[in-house]
Coordinates of C-alpha atoms and ligand atoms in Angstrom, one line a residue:
X1 CA 47.3 64.9 30.5
X2 CA 47.5 62.8 33.7
X3 CA 46.4 59.7 31.8
X4 CA 49.6 57.8 32.2
X5 CA 48.2 54.9 34.1
X6 CA 46.0 53.7 31.2
X7 CA 47.3 50.5 29.6
X8 CA 48.5 50.3 26.0
X9 CA 46.0 50.5 23.2
X10 CA 42.4 51.3 24.2
X11 CA 41.0 49.9 21.0
X12 CA 42.0 46.4 22.2
X13 CA 40.0 46.8 25.5
X14 CA 36.8 44.8 26.1
X15 CA 33.5 46.7 25.7
X16 CA 33.0 47.1 29.4
X17 CA 36.5 48.7 29.8
X18 CA 36.0 51.1 26.9
X19 CA 32.7 52.3 28.5
X20 CA 34.4 53.0 31.8
X21 CA 37.8 54.2 30.8
X22 CA 37.5 55.4 27.2
X23 CA 38.3 59.1 26.5
X24 CA 39.2 60.1 30.1
X25 CA 41.4 63.2 30.1
X26 CA 42.2 64.1 33.6
X27 CA 43.0 67.7 34.6
X28 CA 46.0 68.8 36.7
X29 CA 43.9 67.9 39.8
X30 CA 43.7 64.2 39.0
X31 CA 39.9 64.0 39.7
X32 CA 38.4 60.5 39.7
X33 CA 35.2 61.3 37.9
X34 CA 35.2 63.0 34.5
X35 CA 35.4 66.7 34.8
X36 CA 32.6 69.0 33.7
X37 CA 34.1 71.9 31.7
X38 CA 31.1 74.2 31.8
X39 CA 32.7 77.0 29.8
X40 CA 31.8 78.7 26.5
X41 CA 35.4 79.7 25.7
X42 CA 39.1 79.4 26.5
X43 CA 41.9 81.9 27.3
X44 CA 45.3 82.1 25.7
X45 CA 48.7 82.9 27.2
X46 CA 49.6 85.2 24.4
X47 CA 48.1 86.8 21.3
X48 CA 50.5 84.6 19.3
X49 CA 48.9 81.5 20.9
X50 CA 45.4 82.6 20.0
X51 CA 46.7 83.2 16.4
X52 CA 48.1 79.7 16.3
X53 CA 45.0 78.1 17.7
X54 CA 42.7 79.7 15.2
X55 CA 45.1 78.9 12.4
X56 CA 45.0 75.2 13.5
X57 CA 48.8 75.2 14.0
X58 CA 48.5 74.5 17.7
X59 CA 46.1 71.9 19.1
X60 CA 43.7 73.2 21.8
X61 CA 40.2 74.5 22.3
X62 CA 39.0 77.9 21.1
X63 CA 35.2 77.9 21.6
X64 CA 32.7 75.3 22.9
X65 CA 30.6 75.6 19.7
X66 CA 33.6 74.1 18.0
X67 CA 34.7 71.7 20.7
X68 CA 34.8 71.3 24.4
X69 CA 36.9 69.0 26.7
X70 CA 33.9 67.3 28.3
X71 CA 32.2 66.8 25.0
X72 CA 35.5 65.5 23.6
X73 CA 35.7 62.8 26.3
X74 CA 32.2 61.7 25.4
X75 CA 33.1 61.7 21.7
X76 CA 36.2 59.6 22.3
X77 CA 34.4 57.1 24.5
X78 CA 31.7 56.6 22.0
X79 CA 34.1 56.4 19.1
X80 CA 36.1 53.7 21.0
X81 CA 32.9 51.7 21.6
X82 CA 31.7 52.0 18.0
X83 CA 35.1 51.3 16.5
X84 CA 35.0 54.6 14.6
X85 CA 37.9 56.9 13.8
X86 CA 36.0 60.0 14.8
X87 CA 32.8 61.2 16.6
X88 CA 31.0 64.5 16.6
X89 CA 28.6 65.1 19.4
X90 CA 25.3 67.1 18.8
X91 CA 22.6 68.7 21.0
X92 CA 20.1 65.9 20.3
X93 CA 19.6 62.8 18.1
X94 CA 17.8 65.0 15.6
X95 CA 20.6 67.5 15.4
X96 CA 22.9 64.6 14.6
X97 CA 20.6 63.2 12.0
X98 CA 20.1 66.6 10.4
X99 CA 23.8 67.2 10.2
X100 CA 24.5 63.7 9.0
X101 CA 22.1 64.1 6.1
X102 CA 22.8 67.8 5.2
X103 CA 26.5 67.3 5.2
X104 CA 26.2 64.7 2.4
X105 CA 23.7 66.2 0.0
X106 CA 23.3 69.4 -2.0
X107 CA 20.6 70.8 -4.3
X108 CA 19.8 68.5 -7.2
X109 CA 20.7 65.3 -5.3
X110 CA 18.5 62.4 -4.6
X111 CA 18.2 60.3 -1.4
X112 CA 16.6 56.9 -0.8
X113 CA 15.3 56.1 2.7
X114 CA 13.6 53.2 4.4
X115 CA 9.9 54.0 4.6
X116 CA 9.7 53.1 8.3
X117 CA 11.4 56.0 10.0
X118 CA 11.3 57.8 13.3
X119 CA 8.8 60.7 12.7
X120 CA 11.3 63.6 12.8
X121 CA 13.7 61.7 10.5
X122 CA 10.9 61.2 8.1
X123 CA 10.0 64.9 8.3
X124 CA 13.6 65.9 7.4
X125 CA 13.4 63.7 4.3
X126 CA 9.8 64.4 3.2
X127 CA 9.3 68.0 4.2
X128 CA 12.6 69.8 4.9
X129 CA 15.1 68.6 2.3
X130 CA 12.8 69.4 -0.7
X131 CA 13.1 73.1 0.3
X132 CA 16.8 72.8 -0.6
X133 CA 16.2 70.9 -3.8
X134 CA 16.9 67.4 -2.5
X135 CA 14.3 64.7 -3.2
X136 CA 13.8 61.5 -1.3
X137 CA 12.2 58.2 -2.4
X138 CA 10.9 55.9 0.4
X139 CA 11.2 52.1 0.0
X140 CA 10.4 49.1 2.1
X141 CA 13.7 48.7 4.0
X142 CA 13.8 44.9 4.0
X143 CA 13.4 44.8 0.2
X144 CA 16.8 45.2 -1.4
X145 CA 15.3 45.1 -4.9
X146 CA 13.2 48.2 -4.0
X147 CA 16.3 50.1 -3.0
X148 CA 17.9 49.2 -6.4
X149 CA 14.8 50.2 -8.3
X150 CA 14.7 53.6 -6.6
X151 CA 18.3 54.5 -7.7
X152 CA 18.5 57.5 -10.0
X153 CA 21.6 59.0 -11.7
X154 CA 21.7 61.7 -9.0
X155 CA 21.3 59.3 -6.0
X156 CA 23.9 60.4 -3.4
X157 CA 22.7 59.1 -0.1
X158 CA 21.0 56.0 1.3
X159 CA 19.4 56.5 4.7
X160 CA 18.7 53.5 6.9
X161 CA 17.0 53.1 10.3
X162 CA 17.2 49.5 11.5
X163 CA 15.5 48.1 13.5
X164 CA 13.0 50.9 12.7
X165 CA 10.5 52.6 14.9
X166 CA 8.0 51.3 15.9
X167 CA 7.6 47.8 14.5
X168 CA 11.3 47.0 14.3
X169 CA 11.3 46.6 10.5
X170 CA 14.8 45.5 9.4
X171 CA 17.1 46.6 6.6
X172 CA 20.1 44.5 5.5
X173 CA 22.8 47.0 6.1
X174 CA 25.6 45.2 4.2
X175 CA 23.4 44.7 1.1
X176 CA 22.4 48.4 1.0
X177 CA 26.1 49.4 1.5
X178 CA 27.1 47.1 -1.4
X179 CA 24.5 48.9 -3.6
X180 CA 25.8 52.3 -2.4
X181 CA 29.4 51.4 -3.4
X182 CA 28.2 50.3 -6.8
X183 CA 26.5 53.7 -7.5
X184 CA 28.9 55.9 -5.6
X185 CA 26.5 57.0 -2.9
X186 CA 27.1 57.3 0.9
X187 CA 25.1 55.4 3.6
X188 CA 23.9 56.8 6.9
X189 CA 22.5 54.4 9.5
X190 CA 20.4 55.5 12.5
X191 CA 21.4 52.8 15.0
X192 CA 19.3 54.0 18.0
X193 CA 17.1 50.9 18.4
X194 CA 20.0 48.4 18.1
X195 CA 22.4 50.4 20.3
X196 CA 26.2 50.2 19.8
X197 CA 26.0 47.0 21.8
X198 CA 24.1 44.9 19.3
X199 CA 24.8 46.2 15.9
X200 CA 27.9 47.8 14.2
X201 CA 26.9 49.5 11.0
X202 CA 30.4 50.8 10.2
X203 CA 31.8 47.2 10.2
X204 CA 29.0 46.4 7.7
X205 CA 30.1 49.1 5.3
X206 CA 28.1 52.2 6.4
X207 CA 29.8 55.6 6.1
X208 CA 28.1 57.3 9.0
X209 CA 26.3 56.0 12.1
X210 CA 24.1 58.3 14.1
X211 CA 22.7 58.1 17.6
X212 CA 20.2 59.8 19.8
X213 CA 22.2 59.6 23.1
X214 CA 18.9 60.7 24.8
X215 CA 17.8 57.1 24.7
X216 CA 20.0 54.1 25.9
X217 CA 23.2 56.1 26.2
X218 CA 21.8 58.4 28.9
X219 CA 19.6 55.5 30.1
X220 CA 18.0 57.5 32.8
X221 CA 15.8 59.9 30.9
X222 CA 17.7 63.0 31.9
X223 CA 19.2 64.9 29.0
X224 CA 19.1 65.2 25.2
X225 CA 22.1 64.4 23.2
X226 CA 23.3 62.9 19.9
X227 CA 26.3 61.9 17.9
X228 CA 27.5 60.9 14.4
X229 CA 30.5 58.7 13.8
X230 CA 32.6 57.6 10.9
X231 CA 36.0 57.9 9.1
X232 CA 38.1 60.9 10.1
X233 CA 38.6 62.2 6.5
X234 CA 34.8 62.1 5.7
X235 CA 33.9 63.7 9.0
X236 CA 36.5 66.5 8.5
X237 CA 35.4 67.1 4.9
X238 CA 31.6 66.8 5.3
X239 CA 31.0 68.0 8.8
X240 CA 33.7 70.2 10.2
X241 CA 32.4 73.5 9.0
X242 CA 28.7 72.8 9.3
X243 CA 29.2 71.8 13.0
X244 CA 31.2 74.9 13.6
X245 CA 28.9 77.4 11.9
X246 CA 25.4 76.0 12.2
X247 CA 25.7 75.5 16.0
X248 CA 24.3 72.1 16.8
X249 CA 26.8 71.7 19.7
X250 CA 26.1 69.4 22.6
X251 CA 26.0 71.1 26.0
X252 CA 29.1 70.1 28.2
X253 CA 26.7 69.4 31.0
X254 CA 24.8 66.9 28.9
X255 CA 28.0 65.3 27.7
X256 CA 29.0 64.9 31.4
X257 CA 25.7 63.2 32.2
X258 CA 26.0 61.0 29.1
X259 CA 29.6 60.0 30.0
X260 CA 28.3 58.6 33.3
X261 CA 25.4 56.9 31.5
X262 CA 27.8 55.2 29.2
X263 CA 29.6 53.5 32.2
X264 CA 26.6 51.2 32.6
X265 CA 25.4 51.0 29.0
X266 CA 26.5 47.5 28.3
X267 CA 25.1 46.1 31.6
X268 CA 21.8 47.9 31.1
X269 CA 21.1 47.1 27.5
X270 CA 22.0 43.4 28.0
X271 CA 19.7 43.1 31.0
X272 CA 16.9 45.0 29.4
X273 CA 17.1 42.8 26.2
X274 CA 17.1 39.6 28.3
X275 CA 13.9 40.8 30.0
X276 CA 12.5 41.9 26.7
X277 CA 13.1 38.5 25.0
X278 CA 11.4 36.8 27.9
X279 CA 8.4 39.2 27.8
X280 CA 8.0 38.8 24.1
X281 CA 7.7 35.1 24.5
X282 CA 5.1 35.5 27.3
X283 CA 3.1 38.1 25.5
X284 CA 3.3 36.3 22.2
X285 CA 1.2 33.5 23.7
X286 CA -1.5 35.8 25.2
X287 CA -4.9 35.5 23.5
X288 CA -5.3 39.3 23.2
X289 CA -2.0 39.7 21.3
X290 CA -2.7 39.4 17.6
X291 CA 0.9 40.1 16.4
X292 CA 4.1 40.5 18.3
X293 CA 7.3 42.2 16.9
X294 CA 10.6 41.4 18.6
X295 CA 13.9 40.8 16.6
X296 CA 14.8 37.4 18.2
X297 CA 11.2 36.2 18.7
X298 CA 10.2 33.0 16.7
X299 CA 7.6 34.8 14.6
X300 CA 9.7 37.8 13.6
X301 CA 9.3 38.5 9.9
X302 CA 12.9 39.6 9.1
X303 CA 14.7 37.0 11.3
X304 CA 17.2 36.3 8.5
X305 CA 18.5 39.9 8.5
X306 CA 18.6 39.9 12.3
X307 CA 20.8 36.9 12.3
X308 CA 23.2 38.5 9.8
X309 CA 23.8 41.7 11.6
X310 CA 22.6 41.9 15.2
X311 CA 24.0 40.2 18.3
X312 CA 20.9 40.8 20.5
X313 CA 17.3 41.8 20.2
X314 CA 17.2 45.3 21.7
X315 CA 14.8 46.3 24.5
X316 CA 11.9 47.4 22.3
X317 CA 8.8 45.2 21.7
X318 CA 5.8 46.1 19.6
X319 CA 2.5 44.3 19.7
X320 CA -0.9 44.6 18.2
X321 CA -4.1 44.1 20.3
X322 CA -6.5 44.7 17.5
X323 CA -8.0 48.2 18.0
X324 CA -7.2 51.6 19.4
X325 CA -9.7 51.1 22.3
X326 CA -8.0 47.8 23.2
X327 CA -4.5 49.5 23.1
X328 CA -5.7 52.3 25.3
X329 CA -7.2 49.8 27.7
X330 CA -3.9 48.0 28.0
X331 CA -2.0 51.2 28.6
X332 CA -4.5 52.4 31.2
X333 CA -4.4 49.1 33.0
X334 CA -0.6 49.1 33.4
X335 CA 0.4 49.9 37.0
X336 CA 4.2 49.7 36.9
X337 CA 5.0 50.5 33.3
X338 CA 4.7 54.3 32.5
X339 CA 2.7 55.6 29.6
X340 CA 5.5 57.6 27.8
X341 CA 6.9 58.0 24.3
X342 CA 10.6 57.9 25.5
X343 CA 12.6 54.7 25.2
X344 CA 15.9 53.2 26.4
X345 CA 15.2 54.4 30.0
X346 CA 15.7 52.4 33.2
X347 CA 12.0 52.8 33.6
X348 CA 9.7 50.7 31.4
X349 CA 7.5 52.7 29.2
X350 CA 4.7 52.0 26.7
X351 CA 3.2 54.2 24.0
X352 CA 0.5 54.1 21.4
X353 CA 2.4 55.1 18.2
X354 CA -0.8 55.7 16.2
X355 CA -1.8 58.7 18.3
X356 CA 1.7 59.8 19.5
X357 CA 5.1 59.2 17.8
X358 CA 3.5 58.4 14.4
X359 CA 0.6 60.9 14.5
X360 CA 2.1 63.1 11.7
X361 CA 2.9 60.2 9.4
X362 CA 0.2 60.0 6.7
X363 CA -2.3 57.2 7.5
X364 CA -1.7 55.2 4.3
X365 CA 2.0 55.2 5.1
X366 CA 1.4 54.0 8.7
X367 CA -0.7 51.1 7.3
X368 CA 2.0 50.4 4.6
X369 CA 4.5 49.7 7.3
X370 CA 2.0 47.5 9.2
X371 CA 1.3 50.0 11.8
X372 CA -2.3 49.8 12.8
X373 CA -4.2 51.6 15.5
X374 CA -4.0 48.5 17.7
X375 CA -0.2 48.6 18.1
X376 CA 1.6 49.4 21.3
X377 CA 5.3 49.9 21.6
X378 CA 7.0 48.9 24.8
X379 CA 10.5 50.0 25.9
X380 CA 11.6 47.5 28.5
X381 CA 13.5 48.9 31.5
X382 CA 15.5 47.6 34.4
X383 CA 12.7 46.7 36.9
X384 CA 12.5 43.1 38.0
X385 CA 11.5 40.8 35.1
X386 CA 8.8 39.0 37.1
X387 CA 7.2 42.3 38.2
X388 CA 7.1 43.5 34.6
X389 CA 5.7 40.2 33.4
X390 CA 2.9 40.3 36.0
X391 CA 2.1 44.0 35.2
X392 CA 1.9 43.5 31.5
X393 CA 0.1 40.1 31.4
X394 CA -2.5 41.4 34.0
X395 CA -3.0 44.6 31.9
X396 CA -3.6 42.4 28.9
X397 CA -6.0 40.2 30.9
X398 CA -8.0 43.2 32.1
X399 CA -8.0 45.2 28.8
Ligands
PLP401 C1 14.6 59.4 19.5 C2 15.1 59.1 18.1 C3 15.7 60.1 17.3 C4 15.8 61.5 17.8 O1 16.6 61.7 18.9 P1 16.4 63.0 19.9 O2 17.5 62.8 20.9 O3 15.0 62.8 20.5 O4 16.5 64.2 19.1 C5 16.2 59.7 16.1 N1 16.1 58.4 15.6 C6 15.5 57.4 16.4 C7 15.4 56.1 15.8 C8 15.0 57.7 17.7 O5 14.5 56.8 18.4

């Protein structure tokens, strides 16, 4: 519509420009801010027009479970940022993950997934998919030989989360994608921890990238949202009907909040990661910290993979203080940083994965990924770096 002032090809814009200008579709009123189309449905001038819309002969909206103009602006902005042909928005990160996986497997298929996964992603693979005849093998994500050894004749999907929750375990995306090509399987990457700013899975060969927009994309801890992105023909074939008929649609209100969140995504994530890198160095030298996990920190175990595929370290730090009691003491001694399991927020937050986010993961699997009861996960926010340093170091001193 009234979009005529935008310069030539948006895909050539800088990231910051894409985040501010991408996907804007102004109404006849020429509003400055993105419009919130809080509507379930749409009206037609004539019965013939309704007929043509439903037949797909005329472009236009028919029902917000299928598509909505505010959600569309969000999808186009995120697609532009990611360098993807198409984006489908979803009600939450988990709705996006569930759709991403279910659209690519059927009964009798086999999936391989990195063993370090967000709890709900793990539940889909371990407990939900078997009900529909899909089996999953879990492998150490960083070990490409383990991915190869897990391949079966019916392997159709490889699922990666990298850096993984909560210890930032890394998987070499390009290597797993090369294996997938060899065996004719698809690759889905959960890119939440890296954010679209620091890692581009589609450029590394992935078929689908998924986000929980609830995290850094909102950035203010307000709404739930999610998205999956990839090539237009794959999204059309694998996801068009499931998205229409299973109903995981993103609320237009949430899409509107997320559009505003995206305007500052690049600024926020870069500032948070700068602070996180500084804090990781400071905390790594503290006598109560036995191990520290941060992608660009000197001691990080998968630094070679980080170098290959990430352009920044993210805002998440994990560290081990030796016991659950010590971890609780650190959390309780924090004055500025909140105790919360959310991440990517402007507010810094710390959680004890053993008793919160990873509670439902079997104990031997937590230990297999190196997650002990002394680990704390910290999501670095936008407060002053010196204030955060003082708060965290003094909590460690007193714990
Ligand atoms: C939070 C998160 C999800 C789920 O997102 P929701 O928006 O909470 O549904 C999936 N994967 C990762 C890595 C996450 O951190």
